[in-house]
Short mmCIF file of C-alpha atoms in Angstrom, two decimals:
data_model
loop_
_atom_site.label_atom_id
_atom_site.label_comp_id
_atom_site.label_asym_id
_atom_site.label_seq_id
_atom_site.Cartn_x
_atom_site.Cartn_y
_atom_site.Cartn_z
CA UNK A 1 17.24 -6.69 3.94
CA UNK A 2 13.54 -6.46 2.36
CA UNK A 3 13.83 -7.04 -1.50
CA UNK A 4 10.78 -5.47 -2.38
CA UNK A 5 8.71 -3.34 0.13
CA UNK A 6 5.11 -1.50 0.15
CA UNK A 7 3.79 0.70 1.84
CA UNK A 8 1.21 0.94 3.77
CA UNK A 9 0.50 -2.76 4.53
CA UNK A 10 -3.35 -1.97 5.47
CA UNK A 11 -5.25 1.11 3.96
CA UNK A 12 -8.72 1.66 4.67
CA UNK A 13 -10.31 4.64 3.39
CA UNK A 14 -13.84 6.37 1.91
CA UNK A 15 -15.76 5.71 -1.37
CA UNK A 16 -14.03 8.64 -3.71
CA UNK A 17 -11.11 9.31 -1.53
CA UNK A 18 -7.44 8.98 -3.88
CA UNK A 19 -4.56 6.89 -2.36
CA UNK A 20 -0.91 6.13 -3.92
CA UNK A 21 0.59 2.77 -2.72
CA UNK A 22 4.02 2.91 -2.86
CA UNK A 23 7.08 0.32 -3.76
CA UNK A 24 10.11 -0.47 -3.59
CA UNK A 25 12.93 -2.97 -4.37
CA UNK A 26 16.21 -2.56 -3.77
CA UNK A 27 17.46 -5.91 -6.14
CA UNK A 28 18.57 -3.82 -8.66
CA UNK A 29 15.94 -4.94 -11.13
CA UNK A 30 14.52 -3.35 -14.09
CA UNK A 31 11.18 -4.20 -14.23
CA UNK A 32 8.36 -3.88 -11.67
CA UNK A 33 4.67 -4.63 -11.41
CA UNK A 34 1.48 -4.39 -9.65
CA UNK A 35 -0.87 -7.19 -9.38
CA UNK A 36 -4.36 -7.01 -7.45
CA UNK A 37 -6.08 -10.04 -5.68
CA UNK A 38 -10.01 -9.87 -5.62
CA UNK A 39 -12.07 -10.97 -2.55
CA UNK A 40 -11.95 -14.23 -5.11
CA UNK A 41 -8.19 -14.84 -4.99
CA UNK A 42 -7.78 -14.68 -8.65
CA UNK A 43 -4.16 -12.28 -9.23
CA UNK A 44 -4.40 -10.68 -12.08
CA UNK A 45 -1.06 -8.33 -13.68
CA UNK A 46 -2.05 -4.25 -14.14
CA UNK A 47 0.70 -2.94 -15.04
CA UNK A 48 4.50 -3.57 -15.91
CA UNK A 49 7.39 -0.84 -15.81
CA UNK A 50 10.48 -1.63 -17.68
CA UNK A 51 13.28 1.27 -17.39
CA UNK A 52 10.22 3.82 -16.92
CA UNK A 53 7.94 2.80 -19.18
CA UNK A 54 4.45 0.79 -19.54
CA UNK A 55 4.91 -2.49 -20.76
CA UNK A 56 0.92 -3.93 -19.97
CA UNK A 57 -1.70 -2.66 -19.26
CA UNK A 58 -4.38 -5.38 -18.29
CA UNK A 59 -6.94 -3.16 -19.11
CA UNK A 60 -6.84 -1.51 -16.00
CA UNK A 61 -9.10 1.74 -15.44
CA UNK A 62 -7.57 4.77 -16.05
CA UNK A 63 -8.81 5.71 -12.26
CA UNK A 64 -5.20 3.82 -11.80
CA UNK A 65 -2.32 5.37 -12.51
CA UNK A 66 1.30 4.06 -11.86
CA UNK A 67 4.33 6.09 -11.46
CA UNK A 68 7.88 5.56 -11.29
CA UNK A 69 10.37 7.86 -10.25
CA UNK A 70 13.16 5.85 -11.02
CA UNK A 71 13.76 2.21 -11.27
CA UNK A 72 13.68 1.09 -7.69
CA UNK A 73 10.19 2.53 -7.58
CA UNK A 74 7.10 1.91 -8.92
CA UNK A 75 3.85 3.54 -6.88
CA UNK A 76 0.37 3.42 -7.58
CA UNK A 77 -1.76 5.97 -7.69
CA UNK A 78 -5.72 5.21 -7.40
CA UNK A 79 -8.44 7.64 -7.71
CA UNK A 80 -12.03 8.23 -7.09
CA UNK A 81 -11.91 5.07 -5.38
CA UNK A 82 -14.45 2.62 -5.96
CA UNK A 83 -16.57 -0.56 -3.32
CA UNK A 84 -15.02 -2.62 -5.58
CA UNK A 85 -11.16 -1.51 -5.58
CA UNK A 86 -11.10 -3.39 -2.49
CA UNK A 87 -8.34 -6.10 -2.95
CA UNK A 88 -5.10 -6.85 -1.91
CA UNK A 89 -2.30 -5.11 -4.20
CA UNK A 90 0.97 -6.73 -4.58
CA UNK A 91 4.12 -5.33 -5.94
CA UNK A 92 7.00 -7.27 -7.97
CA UNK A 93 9.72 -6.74 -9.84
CA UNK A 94 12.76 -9.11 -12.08
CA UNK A 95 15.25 -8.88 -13.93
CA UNK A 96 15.68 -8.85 -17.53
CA UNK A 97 18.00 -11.71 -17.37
CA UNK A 98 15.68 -13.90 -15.84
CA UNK A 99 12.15 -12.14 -16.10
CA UNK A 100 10.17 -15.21 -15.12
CA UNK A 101 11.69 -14.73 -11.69
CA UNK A 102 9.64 -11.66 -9.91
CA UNK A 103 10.72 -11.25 -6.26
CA UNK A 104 6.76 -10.07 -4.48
CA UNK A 105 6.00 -7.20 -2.02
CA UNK A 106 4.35 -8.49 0.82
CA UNK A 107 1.36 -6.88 -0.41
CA UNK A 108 -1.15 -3.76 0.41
CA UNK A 109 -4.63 -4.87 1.84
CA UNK A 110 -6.85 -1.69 0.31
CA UNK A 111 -10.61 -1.50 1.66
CA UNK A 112 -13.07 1.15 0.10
CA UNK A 113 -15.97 1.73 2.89
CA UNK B 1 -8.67 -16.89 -23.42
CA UNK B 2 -6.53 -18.45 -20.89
CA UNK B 3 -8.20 -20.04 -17.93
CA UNK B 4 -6.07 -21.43 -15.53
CA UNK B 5 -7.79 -24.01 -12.66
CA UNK B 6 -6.85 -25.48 -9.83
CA UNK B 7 -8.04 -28.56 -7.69
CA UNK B 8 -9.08 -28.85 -4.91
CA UNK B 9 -9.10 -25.30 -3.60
CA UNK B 10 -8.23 -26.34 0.17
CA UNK B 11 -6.78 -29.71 1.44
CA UNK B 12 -6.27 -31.32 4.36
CA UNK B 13 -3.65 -33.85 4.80
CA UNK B 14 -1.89 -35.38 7.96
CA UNK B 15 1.67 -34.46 8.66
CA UNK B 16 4.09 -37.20 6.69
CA UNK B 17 2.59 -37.64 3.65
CA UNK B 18 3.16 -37.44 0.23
CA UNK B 19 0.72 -35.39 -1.41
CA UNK B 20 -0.18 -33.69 -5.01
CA UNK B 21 -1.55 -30.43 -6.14
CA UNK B 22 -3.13 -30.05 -9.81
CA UNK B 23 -2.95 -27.24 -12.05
CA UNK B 24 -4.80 -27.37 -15.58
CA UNK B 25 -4.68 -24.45 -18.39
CA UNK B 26 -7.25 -24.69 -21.56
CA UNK B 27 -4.45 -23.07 -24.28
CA UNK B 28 -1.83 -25.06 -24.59
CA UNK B 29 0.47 -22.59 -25.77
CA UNK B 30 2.45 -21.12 -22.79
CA UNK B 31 6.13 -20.12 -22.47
CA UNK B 32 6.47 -21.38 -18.89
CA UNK B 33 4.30 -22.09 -15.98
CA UNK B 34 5.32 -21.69 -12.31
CA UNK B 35 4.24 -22.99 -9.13
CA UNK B 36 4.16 -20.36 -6.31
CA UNK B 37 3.43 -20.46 -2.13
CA UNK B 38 1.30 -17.56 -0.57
CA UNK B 39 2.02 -17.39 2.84
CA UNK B 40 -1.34 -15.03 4.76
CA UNK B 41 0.12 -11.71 4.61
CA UNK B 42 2.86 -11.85 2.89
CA UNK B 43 3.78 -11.96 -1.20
CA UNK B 44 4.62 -14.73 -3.33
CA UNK B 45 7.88 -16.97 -3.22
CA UNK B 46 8.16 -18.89 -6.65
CA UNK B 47 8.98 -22.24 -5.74
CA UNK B 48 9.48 -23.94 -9.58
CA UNK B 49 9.38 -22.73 -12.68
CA UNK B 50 8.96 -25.26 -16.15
CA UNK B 51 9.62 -24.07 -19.47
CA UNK B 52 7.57 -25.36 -22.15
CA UNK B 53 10.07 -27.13 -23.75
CA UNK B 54 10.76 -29.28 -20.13
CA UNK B 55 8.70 -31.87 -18.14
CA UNK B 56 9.45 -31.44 -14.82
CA UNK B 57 11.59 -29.73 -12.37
CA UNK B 58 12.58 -30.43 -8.59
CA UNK B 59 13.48 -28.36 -5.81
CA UNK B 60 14.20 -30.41 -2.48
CA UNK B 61 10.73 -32.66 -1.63
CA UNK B 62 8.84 -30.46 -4.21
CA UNK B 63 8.50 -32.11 -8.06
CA UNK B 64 6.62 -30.26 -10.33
CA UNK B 65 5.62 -32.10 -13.86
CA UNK B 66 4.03 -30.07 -17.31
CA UNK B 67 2.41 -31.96 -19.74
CA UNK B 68 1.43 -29.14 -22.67
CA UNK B 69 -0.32 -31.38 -24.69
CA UNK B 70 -2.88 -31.94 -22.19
CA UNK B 71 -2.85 -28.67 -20.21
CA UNK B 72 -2.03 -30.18 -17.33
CA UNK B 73 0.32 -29.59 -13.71
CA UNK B 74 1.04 -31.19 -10.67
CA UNK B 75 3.10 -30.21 -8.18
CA UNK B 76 3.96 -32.91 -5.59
CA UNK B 77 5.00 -32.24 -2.14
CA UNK B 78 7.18 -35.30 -0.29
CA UNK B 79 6.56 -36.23 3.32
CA UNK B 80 4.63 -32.76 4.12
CA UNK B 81 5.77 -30.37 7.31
CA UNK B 82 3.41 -28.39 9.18
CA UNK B 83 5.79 -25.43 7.47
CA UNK B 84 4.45 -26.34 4.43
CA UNK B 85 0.63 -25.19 5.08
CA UNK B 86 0.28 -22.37 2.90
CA UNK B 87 -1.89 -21.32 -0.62
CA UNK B 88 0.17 -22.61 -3.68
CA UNK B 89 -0.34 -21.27 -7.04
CA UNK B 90 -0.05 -22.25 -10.83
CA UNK B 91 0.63 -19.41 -13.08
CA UNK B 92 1.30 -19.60 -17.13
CA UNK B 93 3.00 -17.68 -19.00
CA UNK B 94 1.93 -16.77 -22.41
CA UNK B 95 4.12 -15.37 -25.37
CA UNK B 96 3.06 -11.91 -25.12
CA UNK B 97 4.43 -11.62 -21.59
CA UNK B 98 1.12 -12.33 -19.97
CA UNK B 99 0.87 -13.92 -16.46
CA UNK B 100 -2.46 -15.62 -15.78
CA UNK B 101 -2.40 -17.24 -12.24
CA UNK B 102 -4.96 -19.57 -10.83
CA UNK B 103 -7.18 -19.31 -7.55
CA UNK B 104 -4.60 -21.34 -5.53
CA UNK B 105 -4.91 -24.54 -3.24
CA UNK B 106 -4.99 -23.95 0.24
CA UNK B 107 -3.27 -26.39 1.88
CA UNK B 108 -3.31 -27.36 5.47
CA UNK B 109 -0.80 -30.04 6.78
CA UNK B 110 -2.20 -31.29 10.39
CA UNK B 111 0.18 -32.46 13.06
#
């Protein structure tokens, strides 16, 4: 029944370390995105996917890489992790007939020791 | 550059009451802006969204307003639940498919 899923919910993990995030929606949608909360609660957009291909890119480190396999994925791929990478990640995706409308993962809480 | 505010960031308010959340933006030139509720631990549920071109939209108790011209939001919340005690966010839109969201409102509705 979940609309869009992540996985894992909680990832803790070691200064350097690389860790993919994965998601998933199963609404049939064409577009998908990754967002990441700071310890401040600001949510900012990294990166949109429209049919398998980068739409934004907020400027986003190339440390972060997303890939999609096909349409009803988009995973996130994070190396050389960094203290400050530490953030809650959160996954969406809509649909080009109403892309103001993004369904939200339930989100990935990352922390870099 | 967009900068999208919200006050206050947490609030308090006894159950029953009517109650009103504020958004601001400083560019006036969005294509939407969208009120959202964070539940802890899980993702965001939009719970209005206002074109540019409209002043206000309602969804059950919940009445959100846009005023462009002054960069302002308010969503208003009628006789408030304990269910309804989550974060709320603002987000605008801009043309070039940009989503800038605000820091939220916490919101706690006491019984």
């Amino acid at each position: 029944d979940t609309a869009v899923s992540q996985t894992p919910k909680y990832l803790v993990t070691q200064m350097g370390n690389d860790k993919s995030i994965k998601c998933e929606q199963n609404l049939g949608h064409d577009t998908m995105y990754w967002y990441k909360q700071d310890s401040k609660k600001f949510l900012k957009i990294m990166f949109s996917y429209n049919n398998k291909e980068l739409i934004i890119n907020e400027t986003v480190p190339n440390r972060f890489s997303p890939k999609s396999p096909d349409k009803a994925h988009l995973n996130l791929h994070i190396n050389s992790l960094e203290l400050g990478d530490s953030a809650v990640y959160f996954c969406a995706s809509s649909s080009r007939l109403a892309p103001d409308t993004q369904y939200f993962g339930p989100g990935t809480r990352l922390t870099v020791l | 550059k967009q900068e999208v505010t919200q006050i206050p960031a947490a609030l308090s308010v006894p159950e029953g009451e009517n109650l009103v959340l504020n958004c601001s933006f400083t560019d006036s030139a969005i294509y939407n802006l969208q009120w959202f509720r964070q539940d802890p631990g899980k993702g965001l549920t939009s719970l209005l969204l206002i074109q540019s071109s409209q002043r206000e939209q309602t969804s059950g108790r919940l009445n959100a307003s846009l005023d462009k011209s002054s960069g302002r939001s308010t969503l208003y919340i009628a006789a408030s639940q304990p269910g309804d005690s989550a974060t709320y966010l603002c987000a605008v839109r801009e043309g070039d498919d940009k989503i800038i969201f605000g820091k939220g409102t916490r919101l706690h509705i006491l019984p």
